[in-house]
Coordinates of C-alpha atoms in Angstrom, one line a residue:
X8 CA -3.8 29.5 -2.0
X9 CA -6.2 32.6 -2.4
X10 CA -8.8 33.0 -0.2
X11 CA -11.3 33.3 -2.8
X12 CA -10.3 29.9 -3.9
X13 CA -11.8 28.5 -0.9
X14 CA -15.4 29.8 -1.7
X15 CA -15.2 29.0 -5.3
X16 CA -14.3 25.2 -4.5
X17 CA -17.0 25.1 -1.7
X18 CA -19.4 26.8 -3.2
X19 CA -19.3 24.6 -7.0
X20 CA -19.8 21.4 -4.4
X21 CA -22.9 22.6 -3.2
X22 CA -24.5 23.3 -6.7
X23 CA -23.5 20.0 -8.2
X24 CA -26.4 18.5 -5.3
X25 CA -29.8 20.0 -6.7
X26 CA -31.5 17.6 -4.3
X27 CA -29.4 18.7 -1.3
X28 CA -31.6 22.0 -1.8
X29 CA -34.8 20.4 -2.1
X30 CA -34.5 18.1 1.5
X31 CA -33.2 20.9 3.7
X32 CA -34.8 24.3 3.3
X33 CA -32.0 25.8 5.9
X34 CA -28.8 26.4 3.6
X35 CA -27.0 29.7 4.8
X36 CA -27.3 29.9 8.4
X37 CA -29.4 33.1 8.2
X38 CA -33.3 32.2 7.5
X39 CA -35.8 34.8 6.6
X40 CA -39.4 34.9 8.2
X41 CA -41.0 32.8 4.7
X42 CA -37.9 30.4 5.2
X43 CA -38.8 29.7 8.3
X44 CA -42.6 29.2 7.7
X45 CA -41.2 26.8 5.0
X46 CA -38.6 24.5 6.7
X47 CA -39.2 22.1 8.9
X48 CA -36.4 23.0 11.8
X49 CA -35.5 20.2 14.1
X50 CA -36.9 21.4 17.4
X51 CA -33.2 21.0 19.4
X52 CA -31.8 23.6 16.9
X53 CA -32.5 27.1 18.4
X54 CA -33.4 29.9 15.4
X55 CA -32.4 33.5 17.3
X56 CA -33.7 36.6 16.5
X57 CA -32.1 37.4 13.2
X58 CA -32.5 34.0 11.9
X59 CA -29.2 32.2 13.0
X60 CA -29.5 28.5 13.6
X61 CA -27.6 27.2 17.0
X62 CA -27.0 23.9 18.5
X63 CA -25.5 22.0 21.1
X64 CA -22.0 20.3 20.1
X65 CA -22.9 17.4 22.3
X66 CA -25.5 16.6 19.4
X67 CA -22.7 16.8 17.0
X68 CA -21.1 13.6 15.3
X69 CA -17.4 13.5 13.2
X70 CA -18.1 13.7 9.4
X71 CA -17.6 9.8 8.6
X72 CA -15.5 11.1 5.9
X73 CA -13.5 13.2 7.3
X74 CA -9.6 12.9 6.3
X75 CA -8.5 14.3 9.6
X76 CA -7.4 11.7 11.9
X77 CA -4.7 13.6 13.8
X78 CA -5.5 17.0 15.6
X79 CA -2.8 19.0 17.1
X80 CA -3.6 19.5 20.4
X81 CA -1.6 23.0 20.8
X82 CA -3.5 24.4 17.7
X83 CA -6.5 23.1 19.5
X84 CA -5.7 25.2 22.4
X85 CA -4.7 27.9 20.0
X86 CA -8.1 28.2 18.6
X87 CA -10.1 27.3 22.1
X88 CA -8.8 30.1 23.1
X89 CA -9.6 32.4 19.8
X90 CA -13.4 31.6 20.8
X91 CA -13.2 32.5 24.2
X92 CA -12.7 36.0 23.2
X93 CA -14.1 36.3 20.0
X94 CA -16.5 33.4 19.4
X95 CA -17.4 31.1 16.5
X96 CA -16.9 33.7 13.6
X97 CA -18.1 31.1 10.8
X98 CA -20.7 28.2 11.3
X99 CA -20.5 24.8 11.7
X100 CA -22.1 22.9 8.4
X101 CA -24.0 20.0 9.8
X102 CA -26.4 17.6 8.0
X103 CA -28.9 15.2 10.0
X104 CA -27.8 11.4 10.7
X105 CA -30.8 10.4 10.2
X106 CA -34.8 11.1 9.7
X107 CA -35.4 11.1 13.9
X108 CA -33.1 15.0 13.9
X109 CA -31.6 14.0 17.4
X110 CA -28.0 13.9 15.9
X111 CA -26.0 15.4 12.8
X112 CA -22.4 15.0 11.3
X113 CA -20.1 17.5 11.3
X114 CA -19.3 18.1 7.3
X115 CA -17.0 21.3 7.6
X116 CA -16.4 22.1 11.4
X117 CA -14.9 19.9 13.4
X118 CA -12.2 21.8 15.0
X119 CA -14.6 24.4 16.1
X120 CA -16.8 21.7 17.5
X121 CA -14.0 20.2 19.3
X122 CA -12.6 23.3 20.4
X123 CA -15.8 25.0 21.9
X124 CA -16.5 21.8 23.7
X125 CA -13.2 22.3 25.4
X126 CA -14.3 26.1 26.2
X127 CA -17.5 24.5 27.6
X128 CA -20.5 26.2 24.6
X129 CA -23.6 24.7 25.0
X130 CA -25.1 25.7 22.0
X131 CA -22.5 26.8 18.4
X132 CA -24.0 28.4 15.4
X133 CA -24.3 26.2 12.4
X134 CA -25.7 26.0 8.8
X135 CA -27.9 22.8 7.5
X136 CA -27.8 21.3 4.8
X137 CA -28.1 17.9 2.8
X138 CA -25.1 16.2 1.0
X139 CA -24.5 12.7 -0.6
X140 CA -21.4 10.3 0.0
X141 CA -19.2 12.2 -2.3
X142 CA -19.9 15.8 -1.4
X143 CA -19.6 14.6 2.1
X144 CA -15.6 13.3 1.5
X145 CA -15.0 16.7 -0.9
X146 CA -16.4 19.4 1.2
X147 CA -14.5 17.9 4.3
X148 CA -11.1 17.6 2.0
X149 CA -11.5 20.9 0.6
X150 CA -12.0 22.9 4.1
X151 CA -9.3 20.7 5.6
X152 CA -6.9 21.4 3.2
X153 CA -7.6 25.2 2.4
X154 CA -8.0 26.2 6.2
X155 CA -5.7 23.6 8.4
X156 CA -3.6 21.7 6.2
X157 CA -4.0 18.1 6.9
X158 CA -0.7 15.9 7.2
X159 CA 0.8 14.1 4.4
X160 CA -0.9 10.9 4.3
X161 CA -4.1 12.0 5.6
X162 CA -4.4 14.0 2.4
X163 CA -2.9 11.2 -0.1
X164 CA -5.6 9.2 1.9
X165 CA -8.8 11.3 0.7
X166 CA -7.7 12.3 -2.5
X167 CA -6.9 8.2 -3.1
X168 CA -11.2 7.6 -1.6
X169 CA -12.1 10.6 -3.6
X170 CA -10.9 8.6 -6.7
X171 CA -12.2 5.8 -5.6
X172 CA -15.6 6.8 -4.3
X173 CA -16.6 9.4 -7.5
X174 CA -14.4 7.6 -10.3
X175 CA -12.3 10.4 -10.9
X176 CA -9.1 11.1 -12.4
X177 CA -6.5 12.5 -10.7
X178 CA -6.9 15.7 -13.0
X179 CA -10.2 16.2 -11.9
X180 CA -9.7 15.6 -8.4
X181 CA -7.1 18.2 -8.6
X182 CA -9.0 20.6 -10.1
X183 CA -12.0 20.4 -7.4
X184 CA -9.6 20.7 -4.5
X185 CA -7.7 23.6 -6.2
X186 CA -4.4 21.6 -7.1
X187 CA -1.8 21.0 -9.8
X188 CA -2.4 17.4 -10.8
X189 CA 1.1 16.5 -10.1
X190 CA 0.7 17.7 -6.5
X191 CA -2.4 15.1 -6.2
X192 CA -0.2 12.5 -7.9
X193 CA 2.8 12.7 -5.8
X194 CA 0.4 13.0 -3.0
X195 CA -1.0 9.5 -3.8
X196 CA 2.2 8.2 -4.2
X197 CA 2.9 8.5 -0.2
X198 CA 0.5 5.6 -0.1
X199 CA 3.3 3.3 -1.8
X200 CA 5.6 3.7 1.5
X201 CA 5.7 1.0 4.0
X202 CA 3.6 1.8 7.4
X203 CA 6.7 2.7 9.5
X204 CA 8.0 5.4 7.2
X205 CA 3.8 6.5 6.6
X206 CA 3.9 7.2 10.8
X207 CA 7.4 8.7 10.6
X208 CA 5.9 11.4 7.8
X209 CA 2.7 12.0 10.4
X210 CA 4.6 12.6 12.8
X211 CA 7.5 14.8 11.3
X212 CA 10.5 12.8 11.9
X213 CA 10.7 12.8 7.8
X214 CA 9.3 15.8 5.9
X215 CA 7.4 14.9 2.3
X216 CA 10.5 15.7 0.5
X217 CA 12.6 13.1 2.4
X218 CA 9.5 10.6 1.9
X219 CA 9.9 11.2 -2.2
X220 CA 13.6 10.2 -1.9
X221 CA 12.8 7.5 -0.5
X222 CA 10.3 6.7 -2.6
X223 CA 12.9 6.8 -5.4
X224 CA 14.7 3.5 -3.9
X225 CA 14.1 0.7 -5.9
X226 CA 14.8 -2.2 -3.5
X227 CA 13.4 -2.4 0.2
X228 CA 16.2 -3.3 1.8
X229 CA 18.1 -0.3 0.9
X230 CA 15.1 2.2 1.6
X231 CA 14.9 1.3 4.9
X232 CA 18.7 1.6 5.2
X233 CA 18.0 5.1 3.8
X234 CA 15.2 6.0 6.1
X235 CA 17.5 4.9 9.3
X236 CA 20.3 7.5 7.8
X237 CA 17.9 10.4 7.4
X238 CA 16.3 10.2 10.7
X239 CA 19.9 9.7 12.6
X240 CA 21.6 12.1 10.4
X241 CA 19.3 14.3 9.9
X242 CA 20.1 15.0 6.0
X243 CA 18.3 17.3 3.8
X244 CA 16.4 16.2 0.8
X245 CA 18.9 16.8 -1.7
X246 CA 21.3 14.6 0.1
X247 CA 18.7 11.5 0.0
X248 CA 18.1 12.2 -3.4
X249 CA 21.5 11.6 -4.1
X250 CA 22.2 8.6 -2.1
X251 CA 18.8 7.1 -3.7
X252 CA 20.7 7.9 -6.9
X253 CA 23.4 5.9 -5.4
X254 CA 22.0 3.0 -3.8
X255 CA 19.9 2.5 -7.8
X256 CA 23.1 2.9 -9.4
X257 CA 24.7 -0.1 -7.9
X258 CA 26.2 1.3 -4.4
X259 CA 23.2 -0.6 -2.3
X260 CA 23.3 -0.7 1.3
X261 CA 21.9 -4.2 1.5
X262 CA 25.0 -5.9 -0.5
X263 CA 28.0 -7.2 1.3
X264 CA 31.4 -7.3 0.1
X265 CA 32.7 -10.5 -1.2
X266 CA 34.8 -12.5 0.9
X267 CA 38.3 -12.7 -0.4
X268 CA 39.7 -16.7 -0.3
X269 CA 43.5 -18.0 -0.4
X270 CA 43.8 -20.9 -2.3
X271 CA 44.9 -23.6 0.6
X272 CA 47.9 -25.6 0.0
X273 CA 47.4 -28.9 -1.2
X274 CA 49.1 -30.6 1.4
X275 CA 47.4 -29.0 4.5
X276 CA 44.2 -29.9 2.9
X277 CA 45.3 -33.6 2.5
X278 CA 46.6 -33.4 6.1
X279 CA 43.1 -32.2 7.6
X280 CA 41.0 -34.8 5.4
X281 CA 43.1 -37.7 7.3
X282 CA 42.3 -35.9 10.3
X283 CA 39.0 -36.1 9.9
X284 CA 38.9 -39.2 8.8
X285 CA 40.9 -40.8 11.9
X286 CA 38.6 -38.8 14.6
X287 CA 35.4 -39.4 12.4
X288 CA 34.3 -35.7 12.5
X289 CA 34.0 -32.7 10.3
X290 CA 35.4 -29.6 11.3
X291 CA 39.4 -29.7 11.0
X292 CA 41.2 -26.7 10.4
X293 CA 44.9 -26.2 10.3
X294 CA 45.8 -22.4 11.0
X295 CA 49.2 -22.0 9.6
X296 CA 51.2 -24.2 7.6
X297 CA 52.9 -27.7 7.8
X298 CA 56.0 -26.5 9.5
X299 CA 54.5 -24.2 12.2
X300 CA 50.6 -23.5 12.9
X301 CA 47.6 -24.5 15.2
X302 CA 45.3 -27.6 14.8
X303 CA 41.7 -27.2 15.3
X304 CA 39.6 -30.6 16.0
X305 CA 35.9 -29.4 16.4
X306 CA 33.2 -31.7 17.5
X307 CA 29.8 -31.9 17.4
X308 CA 28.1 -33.7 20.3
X309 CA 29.3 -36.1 23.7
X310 CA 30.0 -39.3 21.2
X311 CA 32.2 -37.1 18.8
X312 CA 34.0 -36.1 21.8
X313 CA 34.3 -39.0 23.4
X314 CA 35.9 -41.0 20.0
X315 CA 38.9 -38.0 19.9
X316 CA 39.1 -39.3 23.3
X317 CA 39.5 -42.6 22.8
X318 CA 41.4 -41.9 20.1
X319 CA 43.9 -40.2 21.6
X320 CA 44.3 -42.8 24.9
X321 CA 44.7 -45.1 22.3
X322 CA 47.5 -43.9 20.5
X323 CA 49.8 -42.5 23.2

């Protein structure tokens, strides 16, 4: 996406909260000397000398509507390591918990916050602003997926609560975060798969492709039959479209072939139901024919033997 985009879409959220203005004077990260006379500053952020705001992280909470739930660790490290040498290049957007100004969430951020705790900052520069439920869940979506892409059913996961939370279509949703509406659509549609193949898609066993095919398999059985071939076979997403195409087409995985039967001969059968009725059990099964074979005589508990016993003795 162009890097423009990302301004444009940030930049429309914060208009679209006139309030959000009027309840924190400190917007931009860069206050003027009538600003400042103005605003009422929480005393544990720091104002320097050309009017940045700074705070420390350890006052910084996760944006309760943040989509991220997985961080990669190396790009973590990666970008730990980015502000060791150069620094925080671009605020952290925070808004206040609460009225008491002790805490504030983290609304677009949170990998700098996490990563200049690990380099040990006690104070990161920030901007502070005001924003309601919604613009808390877009701005968050919006930086996530514009500057660190989040993983597949993260994102399904915040464009589904950005539907749910603002009533939005999915065209509108798509057209806030930058998207084609079938992007946001098949997106959504991650949400259908069952949890096991959801982790295997988090974790990259299966890519989004893979999860589509599979999401093309009409009965449950055979998906998960299909998602045990791509992971141990490793085959590309044209190949499980095709075996989707097959297993809907009537070639399913979870049928089993039809025994085929030979019609018994009349007289064995006659033979084994006088078996069964001389030894008073069930399971008699001639394996052969009348003039050469094996007889079976099963039995079911000590009595049913010991009757083919007596039997027997008794008829020597």
């Amino acid at each position: 996406m162009a890097k423009n985009a990302l301004g444009k879409g940030l930049g429309a959220l914060l208009h679209e909260n006139p309030a959000a203005s009027e309840e924190v004077s400190i917007s931009t990260g860069r206050v003027n000397s009538i600003t400042l006379k103005n605003a009422n500053i929480p005393s544990c952020i720091e104002v320097d000398e050309n009017g940045g705001l700074w705070i420390d992280p350890a006052l910084l909470k996760p944006n309760p509507k943040q989509p991220r739930v997985e961080f990669n660790q190396k790009q973590l490290d990666e970008l730990a390591a980015s502000i060791k040498e150069n620094g925080i290049l671009q605020p952290i957007i925070i808004e206040p918990v609460d009225s008491s100004n002790k805490e504030f969430y983290i609304i677009a951020g949170e990998r700098r916050s996490r990563a200049a705790k690990m380099c040990g900052l006690t104070k990161v520069p920030v901007q502070l602003r005001k924003f309601d439920e919604q613009q808390k869940l877009e701005y968050a979506l919006i930086e996530n997926i514009q500057r660190a892409d989040l993983n597949p059913i993260e994102e399904a996961a915040a464009y589904y609560n950005l539907i749910q939370m603002s009533d939005l279509s999915q065209d509108e949703v798509a057209k806030k975060v930058g998207k084609n509406r079938s992007t946001v659509a098949n997106a959504i549609r991650l949400l259908k798969l069952p949890e096991d193949i959801q982790k295997a898609l988090v974790t990259g066993q299966i890519s989004s492709g893979h999860a589509r095919a599979l999401l093309m398999v009409k009965n449950d059985s055979d998906m998960h039959v299909m998602f045990g071939k791509i992971i141990g076979s490793g085959m590309s997403v044209r190949e499980a479209e095709a075996l989707a195409e097959t297993y809907n087409n009537g070639g399913r995985a979870s049928s089993k072939k039809k025994k085929t039967t030979t019609k018994k001969d009349p007289d064995v059968a006659i033979f084994e139901q006088e078996v069964r009725n001389i030894f008073g059990v069930k399971n008699v099964n001639l394996k052969g024919s009348m003039d050469k074979g094996t007889l079976e005589i099963g039995f079911a508990s000590k009595s049913d033997f010991e009757r083919i016993y007596d039997v027997l003795i008794n008829h020597r």
